[in-house]
């Protein structure tokens, strides 16, 4: 519940403040957001599995976002930034799908 | 959606577990999840807005290069298209010029053929020959001889009475006169001719020619030369009917 409230608060804050993303962060924010989405779905799945652990959630959330951004940054430095960000998005997308599938099986037995 | 405990669902059921996790409690886990979700929502909204407003300035170097390539290629394609269209336009303009020239030539030819076929009125220097035949001794052969003699000397248009003389014109003897294309003509016969006046007049005067023949038959020929701008006018027209039997044949190779 608090998580949902937090999500809403974050959206409202973003709408109200509409901050400018620093130019240096612009290529990495979308990847970080996708990674965080993956962490959130993973946490939801863990809740349903009964193995949710707040420490694991926080660490996975932060490390997912940071590592994803770092990988893309590294790719940019190596000259393969766009390809690598595509790869990261694909991997995270696959994970999100599998997590959502697990959640669906838990909730609807289907 | 109600709880449905089956063998596949662990006890307690997933919905109850979800509800229990969602129940607002001030545990560290709840607060942390809330904060992180707030960060996620914030990030999503910021990124969405960024994506909406981003122009070329936010793009990576490689993307910019790709866009530049695309634009250059597109420009090249459009330039080629422009060239093609201009060539087509030039062709069409020249084509219409040619068509206009062809139309003019065709009109000129139609005028010439109209004069030859007797379907257009004609005007020019020439002579007016008047045959008075009080004894009705004139035969169609005399007129045919007259016409032949005139053609021989370069007549470009001949009118006998009210009939234009063309290739198909026929002369026949009628009662008290001559039938020209079936139209009866009587004395005096007025023959209007376009051509060189002196040549035409001379041709009629040659010894043993038209004038002598007519005189021996008892008719009289009077020739008036009309040179220059005044000239003579051929007003009778020949009605051309579509050929019933003759068809154009392909030219022999």
Coordinates of C-alpha atoms in Angstrom, one line a residue:
Chain A
X1 CA 0.0 0.0 0.0
X2 CA 2.7 2.4 1.0
X3 CA 4.6 1.3 -2.2
X4 CA 1.5 2.3 -4.3
X5 CA 1.2 5.6 -2.5
X6 CA 4.9 6.2 -3.1
X7 CA 4.5 5.5 -6.8
X8 CA 1.7 8.0 -7.0
X9 CA 3.6 10.6 -5.0
X10 CA 6.6 10.1 -7.3
X11 CA 4.4 10.6 -10.4
X12 CA 2.8 13.7 -8.9
X13 CA 6.2 15.1 -7.9
X14 CA 7.5 14.5 -11.4
X15 CA 4.5 16.2 -13.0
X16 CA 4.6 19.2 -10.7
X17 CA 8.4 19.7 -10.7
X18 CA 9.1 18.5 -14.3
X19 CA 12.8 18.9 -13.7
X20 CA 15.3 19.0 -16.5
X21 CA 17.4 15.8 -16.8
X22 CA 21.1 16.7 -16.8
X23 CA 22.6 16.2 -20.2
X24 CA 25.2 13.8 -18.8
X25 CA 22.5 11.5 -17.4
X26 CA 20.1 11.6 -20.4
X27 CA 21.3 8.4 -22.1
X28 CA 21.2 6.4 -18.8
X29 CA 17.9 7.5 -17.1
X30 CA 15.7 5.3 -19.4
X31 CA 17.8 2.3 -18.9
X32 CA 17.8 2.9 -15.1
X33 CA 14.0 3.2 -15.1
X34 CA 13.6 -0.1 -17.0
X35 CA 16.0 -1.8 -14.5
X36 CA 14.0 -0.4 -11.6
X37 CA 10.8 -1.6 -13.1
X38 CA 12.4 -5.1 -13.3
X39 CA 13.3 -4.9 -9.6
X40 CA 9.8 -3.8 -8.7
X41 CA 8.3 -6.8 -10.5
X42 CA 10.8 -9.1 -9.0
X43 CA 9.9 -7.8 -5.5
X44 CA 6.2 -8.3 -6.2
X45 CA 7.0 -11.9 -7.2
X46 CA 9.0 -12.4 -4.1
X47 CA 6.1 -11.1 -2.0
X48 CA 3.8 -13.8 -3.6
X49 CA 6.5 -16.4 -3.2
X50 CA 6.7 -15.5 0.5
X51 CA 10.4 -14.8 0.3
X52 CA 10.3 -11.0 0.1
X53 CA 13.2 -9.5 1.9
X54 CA 13.4 -5.7 2.2
X55 CA 17.2 -5.7 2.1
X56 CA 17.3 -7.8 -1.0
X57 CA 14.7 -5.5 -2.6
X58 CA 16.5 -2.3 -1.9
X59 CA 19.8 -3.7 -3.0
X60 CA 18.4 -5.3 -6.1
X61 CA 16.5 -2.1 -7.0
X62 CA 19.5 0.2 -6.6
X63 CA 22.1 -2.2 -8.1
X64 CA 19.9 -3.0 -11.1
X65 CA 19.5 0.7 -11.9
X66 CA 23.1 1.5 -11.3
X67 CA 24.5 -1.5 -13.1
X68 CA 22.3 -1.0 -16.1
X69 CA 23.3 2.6 -16.3
X70 CA 27.0 1.7 -15.8
X71 CA 26.8 -0.9 -18.6
X72 CA 25.4 1.6 -21.0
X73 CA 28.0 4.1 -19.9
X74 CA 30.7 1.6 -20.5
X75 CA 29.2 0.8 -23.9
X76 CA 29.2 4.5 -24.8
X77 CA 32.9 4.7 -23.9
X78 CA 33.6 1.7 -26.0
X79 CA 31.6 3.0 -28.9
X80 CA 28.8 0.4 -28.7
X81 CA 26.5 2.4 -26.5
X82 CA 23.3 2.1 -28.6
X83 CA 23.8 -1.6 -29.2
X84 CA 24.5 -2.3 -25.6
X85 CA 21.5 -0.4 -24.4
X86 CA 19.4 -2.4 -26.8
X87 CA 20.9 -5.6 -25.3
X88 CA 20.2 -4.4 -21.7
X89 CA 16.6 -3.5 -22.5
X90 CA 16.1 -6.9 -24.1
X91 CA 17.5 -8.7 -21.1
X92 CA 15.5 -6.6 -18.7
X93 CA 12.4 -7.0 -20.8
X94 CA 12.7 -10.8 -20.8
X95 CA 13.1 -10.7 -17.0
X96 CA 10.1 -8.5 -16.6
X97 CA 8.0 -10.8 -18.7
X98 CA 9.1 -13.9 -16.7
X99 CA 8.4 -12.1 -13.4
X100 CA 5.0 -11.0 -14.6
X101 CA 4.3 -14.6 -15.7
X102 CA 5.1 -15.9 -12.3
X103 CA 2.9 -13.2 -10.6
X104 CA 0.1 -14.2 -12.9
X105 CA 0.5 -17.9 -12.1
X106 CA 0.3 -17.0 -8.4
X107 CA -2.7 -14.8 -8.6
X108 CA -4.8 -16.5 -11.2
X109 CA -3.4 -20.0 -11.3
X110 CA -3.0 -19.5 -15.0
Chain B
X1 CA -11.6 -12.0 -7.0
X2 CA -11.8 -14.3 -4.1
X3 CA -9.3 -16.5 -2.5
X4 CA -9.2 -19.9 -4.2
X5 CA -6.9 -22.3 -2.2
X6 CA -6.0 -25.2 -4.5
X7 CA -3.2 -27.7 -4.3
X8 CA -1.1 -25.4 -6.6
X9 CA -1.4 -22.3 -4.4
X10 CA 0.7 -22.2 -1.3
X11 CA -1.2 -21.6 2.0
X12 CA -1.9 -18.9 2.9
X13 CA -3.2 -17.9 -0.6
X14 CA -1.5 -15.4 -2.7
X15 CA -4.3 -12.8 -2.5
X16 CA -4.2 -12.9 1.3
X17 CA -0.4 -12.7 1.2
X18 CA -0.6 -9.7 -1.1
X19 CA -3.2 -8.1 1.1
X20 CA -1.0 -8.6 4.2
X21 CA 2.0 -7.2 2.4
X22 CA -0.1 -4.2 1.2
X23 CA -1.5 -3.4 4.6
X24 CA 0.0 -0.1 5.7
X25 CA 2.5 -0.7 8.4
X26 CA 5.4 1.4 9.4
X27 CA 7.9 -1.3 8.9
X28 CA 11.3 -0.6 7.4
X29 CA 10.4 -2.7 4.4
X30 CA 7.3 -0.8 3.6
X31 CA 8.9 2.6 3.9
X32 CA 11.8 1.6 1.8
X33 CA 9.5 0.1 -0.9
X34 CA 7.5 3.3 -0.8
X35 CA 10.6 5.5 -1.2
X36 CA 11.9 3.4 -4.1
X37 CA 8.6 3.3 -5.8
X38 CA 8.3 7.0 -5.5
X39 CA 11.8 7.3 -7.1
X40 CA 10.6 4.9 -9.9
X41 CA 7.5 6.9 -10.6
X42 CA 9.4 10.1 -10.5
X43 CA 12.0 8.7 -12.9
X44 CA 9.3 7.4 -15.3
X45 CA 7.5 10.7 -15.5
X46 CA 10.7 12.6 -16.0
X47 CA 11.8 10.3 -18.7
X48 CA 8.5 10.4 -20.5
X49 CA 8.5 14.2 -20.5
X50 CA 12.1 14.2 -21.6
X51 CA 11.3 11.8 -24.5
X52 CA 8.3 14.0 -25.4
X53 CA 10.3 17.2 -25.6
X54 CA 13.7 15.9 -26.7
X55 CA 14.9 17.3 -30.0
X56 CA 18.1 16.8 -31.8
X57 CA 20.1 18.3 -28.9
X58 CA 19.6 15.2 -26.7
X59 CA 20.6 12.6 -29.2
X60 CA 23.8 10.5 -29.1
X61 CA 26.5 11.1 -31.6
X62 CA 25.8 7.9 -33.4
X63 CA 22.1 8.7 -33.7
X64 CA 23.0 12.1 -35.0
X65 CA 25.3 10.6 -37.6
X66 CA 22.5 8.2 -38.6
X67 CA 20.0 11.0 -38.9
X68 CA 22.4 13.1 -40.9
X69 CA 23.0 10.1 -43.2
X70 CA 19.3 9.6 -43.6
X71 CA 18.8 13.2 -44.4
X72 CA 21.6 13.4 -46.9
X73 CA 20.4 10.2 -48.6
X74 CA 16.9 11.6 -48.7
X75 CA 18.2 14.9 -50.1
X76 CA 20.1 13.0 -52.8
X77 CA 17.0 11.0 -53.7
X78 CA 14.9 14.2 -53.9
X79 CA 17.5 15.9 -56.0
X80 CA 17.5 13.0 -58.4
X81 CA 13.7 13.1 -58.5
X82 CA 13.9 16.8 -59.3
X83 CA 16.2 16.2 -62.2
X84 CA 13.9 13.5 -63.5
X85 CA 10.9 15.7 -63.3
X86 CA 12.6 18.6 -64.9
X87 CA 13.7 16.3 -67.8
X88 CA 10.1 15.2 -68.2
X89 CA 8.9 18.8 -68.1
X90 CA 11.4 19.7 -70.8
X91 CA 10.3 16.8 -72.9
X92 CA 6.7 17.8 -72.5
X93 CA 7.3 21.4 -73.4
X94 CA 9.3 20.5 -76.5
X95 CA 6.7 18.0 -77.4
X96 CA 4.0 20.6 -77.3
X97 CA 6.1 22.9 -79.4
X98 CA 6.5 20.2 -81.9
X99 CA 2.8 19.5 -81.8
X100 CA 2.1 23.2 -82.5
X101 CA 4.5 23.1 -85.4
X102 CA 2.9 20.0 -86.8
X103 CA -0.5 21.5 -86.4
X104 CA 0.6 24.6 -88.3
X105 CA 2.1 22.4 -91.1
X106 CA -1.1 20.3 -91.2
X107 CA -3.3 23.4 -91.4
X108 CA -1.1 24.8 -94.3
X109 CA -1.3 21.5 -96.1
X110 CA -5.1 21.4 -95.5
X111 CA -5.4 24.8 -97.2
X112 CA -3.3 23.6 -100.2
X113 CA -5.4 20.5 -100.5
X114 CA -8.5 22.5 -100.1
X115 CA -7.5 24.6 -103.1
X116 CA -6.6 21.6 -105.1
X117 CA -9.8 19.7 -104.2
X118 CA -11.9 22.8 -104.8
X119 CA -13.3 22.9 -101.3
X120 CA -12.0 26.4 -100.5
X121 CA -12.8 29.6 -102.4
X122 CA -9.7 30.9 -104.2
X123 CA -8.5 34.2 -105.4
X124 CA -5.6 35.3 -107.6
X125 CA -4.5 36.7 -110.9
X126 CA -6.0 34.9 -113.9
X127 CA -8.3 35.2 -116.8
X128 CA -12.0 35.2 -117.5
X129 CA -12.9 33.5 -120.7
X130 CA -16.4 34.0 -122.0
X131 CA -17.7 31.7 -124.8
X132 CA -20.8 33.0 -126.6
X133 CA -22.5 30.2 -128.6
X134 CA -25.6 31.6 -130.3
X135 CA -26.1 28.5 -132.4
X136 CA -25.8 26.0 -129.5
X137 CA -23.1 24.3 -131.4
X138 CA -20.8 23.9 -128.4
X139 CA -20.1 20.3 -127.4
X140 CA -18.7 19.0 -124.2
X141 CA -15.5 18.0 -126.0
X142 CA -14.9 21.7 -126.7
X143 CA -15.0 22.4 -122.9
X144 CA -12.9 19.4 -122.2
X145 CA -10.3 20.7 -124.7
X146 CA -10.5 24.2 -123.1
X147 CA -9.9 22.8 -119.6
X148 CA -7.1 20.5 -120.8
X149 CA -5.4 23.5 -122.5
X150 CA -5.8 25.6 -119.4
X151 CA -4.3 22.8 -117.2
X152 CA -1.5 22.4 -119.6
X153 CA -0.6 26.0 -119.2
X154 CA -0.5 25.9 -115.5
X155 CA -4.0 26.8 -114.3
X156 CA -4.3 26.4 -110.6
X157 CA -8.1 26.7 -110.3
X158 CA -10.8 26.5 -112.9
X159 CA -14.5 27.3 -112.6
X160 CA -17.0 26.8 -115.4
X161 CA -20.2 28.7 -114.8
X162 CA -21.2 27.8 -111.3
X163 CA -19.1 24.6 -111.0
X164 CA -15.6 24.3 -109.8
X165 CA -13.6 22.0 -112.0
X166 CA -11.7 19.4 -110.1
X167 CA -10.3 15.9 -110.8
X168 CA -13.7 14.3 -110.7
X169 CA -15.5 16.9 -112.8
X170 CA -17.4 15.4 -115.8
X171 CA -18.6 17.1 -118.9
X172 CA -21.5 15.8 -120.9
X173 CA -23.7 17.0 -123.7
X174 CA -27.1 18.2 -122.7
X175 CA -30.1 19.6 -124.6
X176 CA -29.2 23.1 -125.7
X177 CA -26.0 23.2 -123.6
X178 CA -23.4 21.3 -121.7
X179 CA -23.8 19.4 -118.4
X180 CA -20.9 20.2 -116.1
X181 CA -21.1 17.7 -113.2
X182 CA -24.7 17.2 -114.1
X183 CA -25.4 20.9 -113.9
X184 CA -26.7 22.4 -117.2
X185 CA -24.7 25.4 -118.5
X186 CA -25.8 27.6 -121.3
X187 CA -24.3 30.3 -123.5
X188 CA -22.6 32.4 -122.6
X189 CA -20.2 30.1 -120.8
X190 CA -18.0 32.0 -118.3
X191 CA -14.8 30.2 -117.5
X192 CA -12.8 31.7 -114.6
X193 CA -9.2 30.6 -114.3
X194 CA -6.4 31.3 -111.8
X195 CA -2.9 31.2 -113.2
X196 CA -0.4 33.3 -115.1
X197 CA -2.8 35.5 -117.2
X198 CA -0.6 35.9 -120.2
X199 CA 0.4 32.3 -120.4
X200 CA -3.2 31.2 -120.1
X201 CA -4.4 33.7 -122.8
X202 CA -1.6 32.7 -125.1
X203 CA -2.4 29.0 -124.7
X204 CA -6.0 29.6 -125.9
X205 CA -4.7 31.5 -128.9
X206 CA -2.3 28.9 -130.3
X207 CA -3.0 28.0 -134.0
X208 CA -5.3 25.0 -134.2
X209 CA -6.2 25.5 -130.6
X210 CA -9.3 26.2 -128.6
X211 CA -10.1 29.6 -130.1
X212 CA -9.9 28.3 -133.7
X213 CA -11.9 25.2 -132.9
X214 CA -14.6 27.3 -131.3
X215 CA -14.7 29.7 -134.1
X216 CA -15.1 26.9 -136.7
X217 CA -18.0 25.6 -134.6
X218 CA -19.6 29.0 -134.7
X219 CA -18.9 30.1 -131.2
X220 CA -16.9 33.1 -130.0
X221 CA -14.2 33.2 -127.3
X222 CA -13.5 36.4 -125.4
X223 CA -10.6 36.4 -122.9
X224 CA -10.0 39.1 -120.3
X225 CA -6.7 39.1 -118.5
X226 CA -6.9 40.0 -114.8
X227 CA -3.4 40.3 -113.5
X228 CA -2.2 41.7 -110.1
X229 CA -4.2 42.2 -106.9
X230 CA -7.6 42.5 -108.5
X231 CA -7.4 39.1 -110.1
X232 CA -10.3 36.7 -110.2
X233 CA -12.2 34.8 -107.6
X234 CA -13.4 31.2 -107.7
X235 CA -16.4 31.1 -105.4
X236 CA -18.0 27.8 -106.4
X237 CA -17.1 25.0 -104.1
X238 CA -16.8 21.3 -104.9
X239 CA -18.6 19.1 -102.3
X240 CA -16.3 16.3 -101.4
X241 CA -18.1 13.0 -100.5
X242 CA -16.3 10.2 -98.6
X243 CA -15.0 7.7 -101.1
X244 CA -17.2 4.6 -101.2
X245 CA -14.8 2.2 -102.9
X246 CA -11.3 3.6 -102.8
X247 CA -9.2 2.9 -99.7
X248 CA -5.7 4.0 -99.0
X249 CA -3.2 1.3 -99.9
X250 CA -0.1 0.8 -97.9
X251 CA 2.8 2.2 -99.8
X252 CA 4.9 -0.4 -101.7
X253 CA 8.1 -1.1 -99.9

